[in-house]
């Protein structure tokens, strides 16, 4: 808490103490004059006798007093009084509750006065009441809460909605209506739903008004909105005073007004607004629950009154349409009331307050509680004063009775009566009303369970909690002026002052923005974009351009943005770069020009290289390509060796054949024919790969040898950082701080340059002759500079920051959002490009140097082709060796000694066949044989087997039995 808040709290405490002392000083004369007013429902019961230091009764006394404190002649009081009487009557008639005890109510009128209300409250507590119903005024509740805390009497208020009364400071204050805390968050959701960012709060300057608006400010802050102005007036202000207040309000930017006043004087605000023409189109009026409470109190509101309220949106306490409520409505006309033909929601809360006190008493008695009052020794010592302080007694069971009240749970006329840990009623809900014609219509609901919704709260609270913005929904609203489109919610201040727009007074690159002798005093690409965007807005924007800078050097753009944030200017229009630090203090529009820092340096033509023919491919590409030539040649040799005589011969000849065939495919000049199916399959795929490689090599080499190659000793920002060369920076640019703070470049190395002529001269001289090695600047300037110098310089390296140019406005300016939409529209319809061509028509230059590595073809571009060729080779080899293995299993080489031995042994023992064991050499020899020879031997094998079997049969001896 700040020191200012502490001082205010101390002043409030001293004021309350002074009021209480003043009341005590006046109490005795008032007692003597007999001005006490006690209104009871039934004849008074015999007074409770006093014994000893206190007053004691039986556990179930015949009569229990409760108090009722409110203003009789008020919108709330006229509805609350009949409801309280009806509730007391219903309680006394109900045999299920307080069977042997009669409930008696003592009324006191606060007379719409904080002072008299406090006096009446003290007199009420003197009647040994166990609870007090009321008051309706939050201001009186603040004072009386200190008294009931001391005397331990629960205070059940059906009308005090000030959120601060829920503080721990007031333990005996129990709110039986909804707190304005929830109502303010409902207003914040409403503001967010329609996209407004600022509201003006109109409120009565008392505890009720100030504290409620304070909560509203917190609620809006969570929605990224705010209260732009607090228009407060005194509780007893006249219509003329309120009118003077609204005159000043009408000169401000926001057109969304939140009216937080009391129902008895609230219509003065709308009457004054109507006379000032503030109830027409473009205005938004949001009223709290006080307005529906006022309108609900009349069966048919005055047409003149309704005419003041057309298009107003209001919140009303939501009370379910239950059978209890319908029964109460049907019997309302039979009740004793003073001119209130209808009732509002406060009547229902007052009725339920009485039942809450009665039901809690029943539970209190059933748990052994008793009604007894004790004198406070601190009040008996009056220091010889005439004040009758001894008449104030402490309710001995007050603490227990309070706890009983807080844990009650039943359904009343207003809905569920149950308290959360903060002593607020559970399930807060409001109806959202739109006033039009001679009545109001409900356009939705609000709950803290789902926000704005068109579903009744009784249903909403049975579903999972969902307060996301996408879930917010309301029916259509007819706004002031009988329009259905959502008002923008703001206008330019109607105070005769146009928008103050700061424009950089540049001395270089004047095509972007510059001073002009003709109106409006400035010109350039940036100005035309801004004017074109303004022309797309549906409203006029009065403006005046103010040059920023002395005209001798480019201004500091960071200082320009700071002055917008400090309200010295309303906006900054020009080539202002959007940076992180600047977005923290101002709001930027959508970028209208892409930008980023680049390095520009002198370049020279690269010398010819005798080894240039190697440049098209990287080293890895050359190695893999050569390896694949040999690999494919070897695969084709394997596949053709057995059936193609051109791939046979001595080992030396075969090796030469492999090399010759492999590399001759590069030029498609191989003279060996392939005859096998698998060999042709592999060769076709490999020739396709060679075709692609040859074409790519030829194209890349042609580009290298024919296109002008430029080079620079500066390769980019990394080269500048590692060197000690001087670097040129545009005067006023953010690049200075970026290089120093982010890249840690010494300031002594940086040279400020004013215009493109300085750029060219500094680069021409170079760092050794007092110039610079390179210039770091934003891309739009560099493009214009290279064009103006006929492409004598080039950018080196990559663009190392990404940003853009935008128009700067003060924080939360709605104009920034509207202009962003307009800039996007200019971009989509092509107007932005037309303006760029008009002002920035530049010669096309190759932005970057031809980087050697970037032009070389790497393995990355061809690995797919090599993979396909490798897979084809693998498949062909797999099929080839699979067929060889099958043949080898069927074939036994002729002339093999081991084979003959096995045949001789097998002839002597036919019961068992010996396994064949061959060496790798045998398999190699088998593979080396010609295919025709293998097939010939396999054909002869069956006939030889038959003749051998026949001879064996003939030679077998015949034996008899």
PDB file of N, CA and C in Angstrom, residues 120-196:
ATOM      1  N   UNK A 120     -30.221   6.435  13.455  1.00  0.00           N
ATOM      2  CA  UNK A 120     -31.314   5.465  13.497  1.00  0.00           C
ATOM      3  C   UNK A 120     -30.788   4.057  13.706  1.00  0.00           C
ATOM      4  N   UNK A 121     -29.643   3.763  13.153  1.00  0.00           N
ATOM      5  CA  UNK A 121     -29.084   2.429  13.315  1.00  0.00           C
ATOM      6  C   UNK A 121     -28.701   2.175  14.763  1.00  0.00           C
ATOM      7  N   UNK A 122     -28.121   3.178  15.420  1.00  0.00           N
ATOM      8  CA  UNK A 122     -27.765   3.016  16.820  1.00  0.00           C
ATOM      9  C   UNK A 122     -29.006   2.847  17.686  1.00  0.00           C
ATOM     10  N   UNK A 123     -30.033   3.593  17.376  1.00  0.00           N
ATOM     11  CA  UNK A 123     -31.278   3.451  18.119  1.00  0.00           C
ATOM     12  C   UNK A 123     -31.900   2.074  17.887  1.00  0.00           C
ATOM     13  N   UNK A 124     -31.760   1.560  16.673  1.00  0.00           N
ATOM     14  CA  UNK A 124     -32.310   0.234  16.378  1.00  0.00           C
ATOM     15  C   UNK A 124     -31.651  -0.836  17.231  1.00  0.00           C
ATOM     16  N   UNK A 125     -30.336  -0.777  17.346  1.00  0.00           N
ATOM     17  CA  UNK A 125     -29.615  -1.809  18.095  1.00  0.00           C
ATOM     18  C   UNK A 125     -29.932  -1.728  19.582  1.00  0.00           C
ATOM     19  N   UNK A 126     -30.387  -0.587  20.043  1.00  0.00           N
ATOM     20  CA  UNK A 126     -30.756  -0.433  21.451  1.00  0.00           C
ATOM     21  C   UNK A 126     -31.934  -1.331  21.828  1.00  0.00           C
ATOM     22  N   UNK A 127     -32.709  -1.801  20.815  1.00  0.00           N
ATOM     23  CA  UNK A 127     -33.907  -2.598  21.077  1.00  0.00           C
ATOM     24  C   UNK A 127     -33.616  -4.075  21.272  1.00  0.00           C
ATOM     25  N   UNK A 128     -32.398  -4.426  21.602  1.00  0.00           N
ATOM     26  CA  UNK A 128     -32.025  -5.826  21.833  1.00  0.00           C
ATOM     27  C   UNK A 128     -32.420  -6.727  20.669  1.00  0.00           C
ATOM     28  N   UNK A 129     -32.010  -6.320  19.473  1.00  0.00           N
ATOM     29  CA  UNK A 129     -32.296  -7.128  18.296  1.00  0.00           C
ATOM     30  C   UNK A 129     -31.178  -8.156  18.134  1.00  0.00           C
ATOM     31  N   UNK A 130     -31.548  -9.328  17.612  1.00  0.00           N
ATOM     32  CA  UNK A 130     -30.550 -10.375  17.403  1.00  0.00           C
ATOM     33  C   UNK A 130     -29.945 -10.278  16.007  1.00  0.00           C
ATOM     34  N   UNK A 131     -30.585  -9.520  15.137  1.00  0.00           N
ATOM     35  CA  UNK A 131     -30.072  -9.312  13.785  1.00  0.00           C
ATOM     36  C   UNK A 131     -30.711  -8.052  13.229  1.00  0.00           C
ATOM     37  N   UNK A 132     -30.031  -7.422  12.280  1.00  0.00           N
ATOM     38  CA  UNK A 132     -30.553  -6.223  11.638  1.00  0.00           C
ATOM     39  C   UNK A 132     -30.630  -6.474  10.143  1.00  0.00           C
ATOM     40  N   UNK A 133     -31.805  -6.201   9.551  1.00  0.00           N
ATOM     41  CA  UNK A 133     -32.001  -6.346   8.108  1.00  0.00           C
ATOM     42  C   UNK A 133     -31.711  -4.995   7.474  1.00  0.00           C
ATOM     43  N   UNK A 134     -30.667  -4.898   6.680  1.00  0.00           N
ATOM     44  CA  UNK A 134     -30.269  -3.634   6.092  1.00  0.00           C
ATOM     45  C   UNK A 134     -28.880  -3.258   6.571  1.00  0.00           C
ATOM     46  N   UNK A 135     -28.470  -2.023   6.335  1.00  0.00           N
ATOM     47  CA  UNK A 135     -29.166  -0.975   5.585  1.00  0.00           C
ATOM     48  C   UNK A 135     -28.961  -1.139   4.078  1.00  0.00           C
ATOM     49  N   UNK A 136     -29.673  -0.313   3.310  1.00  0.00           N
ATOM     50  CA  UNK A 136     -29.529  -0.361   1.870  1.00  0.00           C
ATOM     51  C   UNK A 136     -28.366   0.485   1.386  1.00  0.00           C
ATOM     52  N   UNK A 137     -27.878   1.399   2.225  1.00  0.00           N
ATOM     53  CA  UNK A 137     -26.791   2.297   1.860  1.00  0.00           C
ATOM     54  C   UNK A 137     -25.458   1.694   2.264  1.00  0.00           C
ATOM     55  N   UNK A 138     -24.531   1.619   1.294  1.00  0.00           N
ATOM     56  CA  UNK A 138     -23.193   1.085   1.590  1.00  0.00           C
ATOM     57  C   UNK A 138     -22.431   2.002   2.529  1.00  0.00           C
ATOM     58  N   UNK A 139     -22.661   3.331   2.416  1.00  0.00           N
ATOM     59  CA  UNK A 139     -21.971   4.264   3.293  1.00  0.00           C
ATOM     60  C   UNK A 139     -22.354   4.049   4.744  1.00  0.00           C
ATOM     61  N   UNK A 140     -23.661   3.891   5.013  1.00  0.00           N
ATOM     62  CA  UNK A 140     -24.106   3.638   6.385  1.00  0.00           C
ATOM     63  C   UNK A 140     -23.599   2.278   6.862  1.00  0.00           C
ATOM     64  N   UNK A 141     -23.551   1.307   5.959  1.00  0.00           N
ATOM     65  CA  UNK A 141     -23.079  -0.023   6.353  1.00  0.00           C
ATOM     66  C   UNK A 141     -21.646   0.019   6.841  1.00  0.00           C
ATOM     67  N   UNK A 142     -20.827   0.870   6.226  1.00  0.00           N
ATOM     68  CA  UNK A 142     -19.443   0.980   6.666  1.00  0.00           C
ATOM     69  C   UNK A 142     -19.371   1.441   8.120  1.00  0.00           C
ATOM     70  N   UNK A 143     -20.203   2.423   8.490  1.00  0.00           N
ATOM     71  CA  UNK A 143     -20.173   2.950   9.857  1.00  0.00           C
ATOM     72  C   UNK A 143     -20.799   1.958  10.839  1.00  0.00           C
ATOM     73  N   UNK A 144     -21.969   1.438  10.485  1.00  0.00           N
ATOM     74  CA  UNK A 144     -22.691   0.543  11.395  1.00  0.00           C
ATOM     75  C   UNK A 144     -21.943  -0.762  11.602  1.00  0.00           C
ATOM     76  N   UNK A 145     -21.161  -1.184  10.603  1.00  0.00           N
ATOM     77  CA  UNK A 145     -20.426  -2.439  10.760  1.00  0.00           C
ATOM     78  C   UNK A 145     -19.466  -2.381  11.933  1.00  0.00           C
ATOM     79  N   UNK A 146     -18.905  -1.192  12.223  1.00  0.00           N
ATOM     80  CA  UNK A 146     -18.028  -1.073  13.395  1.00  0.00           C
ATOM     81  C   UNK A 146     -18.832  -1.268  14.680  1.00  0.00           C
ATOM     82  N   UNK A 147     -20.084  -0.780  14.693  1.00  0.00           N
ATOM     83  CA  UNK A 147     -20.919  -0.905  15.893  1.00  0.00           C
ATOM     84  C   UNK A 147     -21.329  -2.354  16.109  1.00  0.00           C
ATOM     85  N   UNK A 148     -21.809  -3.027  15.023  1.00  0.00           N
ATOM     86  CA  UNK A 148     -22.274  -4.411  15.188  1.00  0.00           C
ATOM     87  C   UNK A 148     -21.106  -5.340  15.490  1.00  0.00           C
ATOM     88  N   UNK A 149     -19.909  -4.984  15.047  1.00  0.00           N
ATOM     89  CA  UNK A 149     -18.750  -5.789  15.426  1.00  0.00           C
ATOM     90  C   UNK A 149     -18.542  -5.760  16.932  1.00  0.00           C
ATOM     91  N   UNK A 150     -18.734  -4.581  17.516  1.00  0.00           N
ATOM     92  CA  UNK A 150     -18.546  -4.441  18.950  1.00  0.00           C
ATOM     93  C   UNK A 150     -19.659  -5.128  19.734  1.00  0.00           C
ATOM     94  N   UNK A 151     -20.905  -5.010  19.229  1.00  0.00           N
ATOM     95  CA  UNK A 151     -22.065  -5.554  19.949  1.00  0.00           C
ATOM     96  C   UNK A 151     -22.439  -6.952  19.489  1.00  0.00           C
ATOM     97  N   UNK A 152     -21.721  -7.502  18.474  1.00  0.00           N
ATOM     98  CA  UNK A 152     -21.888  -8.880  18.010  1.00  0.00           C
ATOM     99  C   UNK A 152     -23.311  -9.155  17.529  1.00  0.00           C
ATOM    100  N   UNK A 153     -23.836  -8.240  16.733  1.00  0.00           N
ATOM    101  CA  UNK A 153     -25.160  -8.387  16.143  1.00  0.00           C
ATOM    102  C   UNK A 153     -24.990  -8.551  14.632  1.00  0.00           C
ATOM    103  N   UNK A 154     -25.377  -9.679  14.041  1.00  0.00           N
ATOM    104  CA  UNK A 154     -25.239  -9.854  12.586  1.00  0.00           C
ATOM    105  C   UNK A 154     -26.040  -8.812  11.826  1.00  0.00           C
ATOM    106  N   UNK A 155     -25.447  -8.284  10.777  1.00  0.00           N
ATOM    107  CA  UNK A 155     -26.067  -7.276   9.936  1.00  0.00           C
ATOM    108  C   UNK A 155     -26.326  -7.897   8.572  1.00  0.00           C
ATOM    109  N   UNK A 156     -27.588  -8.172   8.252  1.00  0.00           N
ATOM    110  CA  UNK A 156     -27.980  -8.814   6.997  1.00  0.00           C
ATOM    111  C   UNK A 156     -28.451  -7.738   6.031  1.00  0.00           C
ATOM    112  N   UNK A 157     -27.559  -7.334   5.114  1.00  0.00           N
ATOM    113  CA  UNK A 157     -27.871  -6.232   4.218  1.00  0.00           C
ATOM    114  C   UNK A 157     -28.344  -6.758   2.861  1.00  0.00           C
ATOM    115  N   UNK A 158     -29.531  -6.334   2.455  1.00  0.00           N
ATOM    116  CA  UNK A 158     -30.085  -6.729   1.165  1.00  0.00           C
ATOM    117  C   UNK A 158     -29.829  -5.682   0.095  1.00  0.00           C
ATOM    118  N   UNK A 159     -29.171  -4.552   0.440  1.00  0.00           N
ATOM    119  CA  UNK A 159     -28.993  -3.484  -0.536  1.00  0.00           C
ATOM    120  C   UNK A 159     -27.604  -2.901  -0.606  1.00  0.00           C
ATOM    121  N   UNK A 160     -26.712  -3.221   0.338  1.00  0.00           N
ATOM    122  CA  UNK A 160     -25.354  -2.660   0.327  1.00  0.00           C
ATOM    123  C   UNK A 160     -24.471  -3.549  -0.542  1.00  0.00           C
ATOM    124  N   UNK A 161     -24.161  -3.071  -1.722  1.00  0.00           N
ATOM    125  CA  UNK A 161     -23.427  -3.890  -2.698  1.00  0.00           C
ATOM    126  C   UNK A 161     -21.950  -3.512  -2.824  1.00  0.00           C
ATOM    127  N   UNK A 162     -21.484  -2.584  -2.013  1.00  0.00           N
ATOM    128  CA  UNK A 162     -20.085  -2.170  -2.064  1.00  0.00           C
ATOM    129  C   UNK A 162     -19.181  -3.387  -1.842  1.00  0.00           C
ATOM    130  N   UNK A 163     -18.266  -3.690  -2.788  1.00  0.00           N
ATOM    131  CA  UNK A 163     -17.427  -4.892  -2.648  1.00  0.00           C
ATOM    132  C   UNK A 163     -16.527  -4.879  -1.424  1.00  0.00           C
ATOM    133  N   UNK A 164     -16.118  -3.706  -0.955  1.00  0.00           N
ATOM    134  CA  UNK A 164     -15.182  -3.664   0.164  1.00  0.00           C
ATOM    135  C   UNK A 164     -15.823  -4.089   1.480  1.00  0.00           C
ATOM    136  N   UNK A 165     -17.156  -4.172   1.533  1.00  0.00           N
ATOM    137  CA  UNK A 165     -17.817  -4.620   2.759  1.00  0.00           C
ATOM    138  C   UNK A 165     -17.602  -6.106   3.018  1.00  0.00           C
ATOM    139  N   UNK A 166     -17.069  -6.823   2.030  1.00  0.00           N
ATOM    140  CA  UNK A 166     -16.769  -8.243   2.231  1.00  0.00           C
ATOM    141  C   UNK A 166     -15.427  -8.450   2.912  1.00  0.00           C
ATOM    142  N   UNK A 167     -14.760  -7.380   3.286  1.00  0.00           N
ATOM    143  CA  UNK A 167     -13.436  -7.492   3.891  1.00  0.00           C
ATOM    144  C   UNK A 167     -13.525  -8.138   5.268  1.00  0.00           C
ATOM    145  N   UNK A 168     -12.401  -8.685   5.704  1.00  0.00           N
ATOM    146  CA  UNK A 168     -12.328  -9.305   7.035  1.00  0.00           C
ATOM    147  C   UNK A 168     -12.532  -8.290   8.143  1.00  0.00           C
ATOM    148  N   UNK A 169     -12.443  -7.033   7.792  1.00  0.00           N
ATOM    149  CA  UNK A 169     -12.633  -5.962   8.771  1.00  0.00           C
ATOM    150  C   UNK A 169     -14.062  -5.937   9.310  1.00  0.00           C
ATOM    151  N   UNK A 170     -14.992  -6.495   8.539  1.00  0.00           N
ATOM    152  CA  UNK A 170     -16.413  -6.476   8.923  1.00  0.00           C
ATOM    153  C   UNK A 170     -16.941  -7.904   9.059  1.00  0.00           C
ATOM    154  N   UNK A 171     -16.579  -8.599  10.128  1.00  0.00           N
ATOM    155  CA  UNK A 171     -16.990 -10.010  10.252  1.00  0.00           C
ATOM    156  C   UNK A 171     -18.489 -10.184  10.432  1.00  0.00           C
ATOM    157  N   UNK A 172     -19.193  -9.191  11.025  1.00  0.00           N
ATOM    158  CA  UNK A 172     -20.623  -9.362  11.292  1.00  0.00           C
ATOM    159  C   UNK A 172     -21.489  -8.796  10.164  1.00  0.00           C
ATOM    160  N   UNK A 173     -20.857  -8.334   9.087  1.00  0.00           N
ATOM    161  CA  UNK A 173     -21.634  -7.880   7.929  1.00  0.00           C
ATOM    162  C   UNK A 173     -21.852  -9.071   6.998  1.00  0.00           C
ATOM    163  N   UNK A 174     -23.122  -9.359   6.731  1.00  0.00           N
ATOM    164  CA  UNK A 174     -23.489 -10.464   5.840  1.00  0.00           C
ATOM    165  C   UNK A 174     -24.328  -9.881   4.706  1.00  0.00           C
ATOM    166  N   UNK A 175     -23.833 -10.024   3.483  1.00  0.00           N
ATOM    167  CA  UNK A 175     -24.538  -9.479   2.324  1.00  0.00           C
ATOM    168  C   UNK A 175     -25.500 -10.528   1.794  1.00  0.00           C
ATOM    169  N   UNK A 176     -26.776 -10.195   1.745  1.00  0.00           N
ATOM    170  CA  UNK A 176     -27.783 -11.131   1.251  1.00  0.00           C
ATOM    171  C   UNK A 176     -28.202 -10.823  -0.180  1.00  0.00           C
ATOM    172  N   UNK A 177     -27.452  -9.954  -0.852  1.00  0.00           N
ATOM    173  CA  UNK A 177     -27.621  -9.698  -2.278  1.00  0.00           C
ATOM    174  C   UNK A 177     -26.274  -9.897  -2.948  1.00  0.00           C
ATOM    175  N   UNK A 178     -26.222  -9.718  -4.243  1.00  0.00           N
ATOM    176  CA  UNK A 178     -24.962  -9.925  -4.948  1.00  0.00           C
ATOM    177  C   UNK A 178     -24.048  -8.713  -4.787  1.00  0.00           C
ATOM    178  N   UNK A 179     -22.757  -8.996  -4.631  1.00  0.00           N
ATOM    179  CA  UNK A 179     -21.759  -7.940  -4.517  1.00  0.00           C
ATOM    180  C   UNK A 179     -21.514  -7.298  -5.874  1.00  0.00           C
ATOM    181  N   UNK A 180     -21.210  -6.007  -5.843  1.00  0.00           N
ATOM    182  CA  UNK A 180     -20.869  -5.308  -7.082  1.00  0.00           C
ATOM    183  C   UNK A 180     -19.554  -5.807  -7.680  1.00  0.00           C
ATOM    184  N   UNK A 181     -18.827  -6.585  -6.933  1.00  0.00           N
ATOM    185  CA  UNK A 181     -17.614  -7.191  -7.481  1.00  0.00           C
ATOM    186  C   UNK A 181     -17.946  -7.984  -8.735  1.00  0.00           C
ATOM    187  N   UNK A 182     -18.995  -8.793  -8.670  1.00  0.00           N
ATOM    188  CA  UNK A 182     -19.379  -9.602  -9.820  1.00  0.00           C
ATOM    189  C   UNK A 182     -19.975  -8.740 -10.926  1.00  0.00           C
ATOM    190  N   UNK A 183     -20.714  -7.710 -10.539  1.00  0.00           N
ATOM    191  CA  UNK A 183     -21.320  -6.856 -11.549  1.00  0.00           C
ATOM    192  C   UNK A 183     -20.247  -6.111 -12.351  1.00  0.00           C
ATOM    193  N   UNK A 184     -19.167  -5.709 -11.686  1.00  0.00           N
ATOM    194  CA  UNK A 184     -18.103  -5.019 -12.400  1.00  0.00           C
ATOM    195  C   UNK A 184     -17.376  -5.941 -13.361  1.00  0.00           C
ATOM    196  N   UNK A 185     -17.223  -7.185 -12.995  1.00  0.00           N
ATOM    197  CA  UNK A 185     -16.603  -8.135 -13.914  1.00  0.00           C
ATOM    198  C   UNK A 185     -17.543  -8.474 -15.071  1.00  0.00           C
ATOM    199  N   UNK A 186     -18.831  -8.408 -14.847  1.00  0.00           N
ATOM    200  CA  UNK A 186     -19.776  -8.569 -15.944  1.00  0.00           C
ATOM    201  C   UNK A 186     -19.650  -7.417 -16.936  1.00  0.00           C
ATOM    202  N   UNK A 187     -19.480  -6.200 -16.406  1.00  0.00           N
ATOM    203  CA  UNK A 187     -19.285  -5.038 -17.283  1.00  0.00           C
ATOM    204  C   UNK A 187     -17.984  -5.202 -18.073  1.00  0.00           C
ATOM    205  N   UNK A 188     -16.932  -5.686 -17.434  1.00  0.00           N
ATOM    206  CA  UNK A 188     -15.649  -5.877 -18.130  1.00  0.00           C
ATOM    207  C   UNK A 188     -15.783  -6.895 -19.255  1.00  0.00           C
ATOM    208  N   UNK A 189     -16.523  -7.970 -19.013  1.00  0.00           N
ATOM    209  CA  UNK A 189     -16.750  -8.952 -20.073  1.00  0.00           C
ATOM    210  C   UNK A 189     -17.548  -8.350 -21.216  1.00  0.00           C
ATOM    211  N   UNK A 190     -18.485  -7.486 -20.882  1.00  0.00           N
ATOM    212  CA  UNK A 190     -19.286  -6.817 -21.913  1.00  0.00           C
ATOM    213  C   UNK A 190     -18.407  -5.903 -22.764  1.00  0.00           C
ATOM    214  N   UNK A 191     -17.509  -5.172 -22.121  1.00  0.00           N
ATOM    215  CA  UNK A 191     -16.599  -4.284 -22.843  1.00  0.00           C
ATOM    216  C   UNK A 191     -15.669  -5.084 -23.746  1.00  0.00           C
ATOM    217  N   UNK A 192     -15.147  -6.186 -23.239  1.00  0.00           N
ATOM    218  CA  UNK A 192     -14.252  -7.016 -24.055  1.00  0.00           C
ATOM    219  C   UNK A 192     -15.009  -7.655 -25.205  1.00  0.00           C
ATOM    220  N   UNK A 193     -16.241  -8.065 -24.970  1.00  0.00           N
ATOM    221  CA  UNK A 193     -17.026  -8.745 -26.004  1.00  0.00           C
ATOM    222  C   UNK A 193     -17.210  -7.869 -27.229  1.00  0.00           C
ATOM    223  N   UNK A 194     -17.366  -6.574 -27.040  1.00  0.00           N
ATOM    224  CA  UNK A 194     -17.591  -5.678 -28.164  1.00  0.00           C
ATOM    225  C   UNK A 194     -16.316  -4.968 -28.620  1.00  0.00           C
ATOM    226  N   UNK A 195     -15.180  -5.337 -28.049  1.00  0.00           N
ATOM    227  CA  UNK A 195     -13.904  -4.849 -28.549  1.00  0.00           C
ATOM    228  C   UNK A 195     -13.537  -3.442 -28.146  1.00  0.00           C
ATOM    229  N   UNK A 196     -14.132  -2.905 -27.102  1.00  0.00           N
ATOM    230  CA  UNK A 196     -13.768  -1.560 -26.664  1.00  0.00           C
ATOM    231  C   UNK A 196     -12.552  -1.631 -25.753  1.00  0.00           C
TER     232      UNK A 196
END
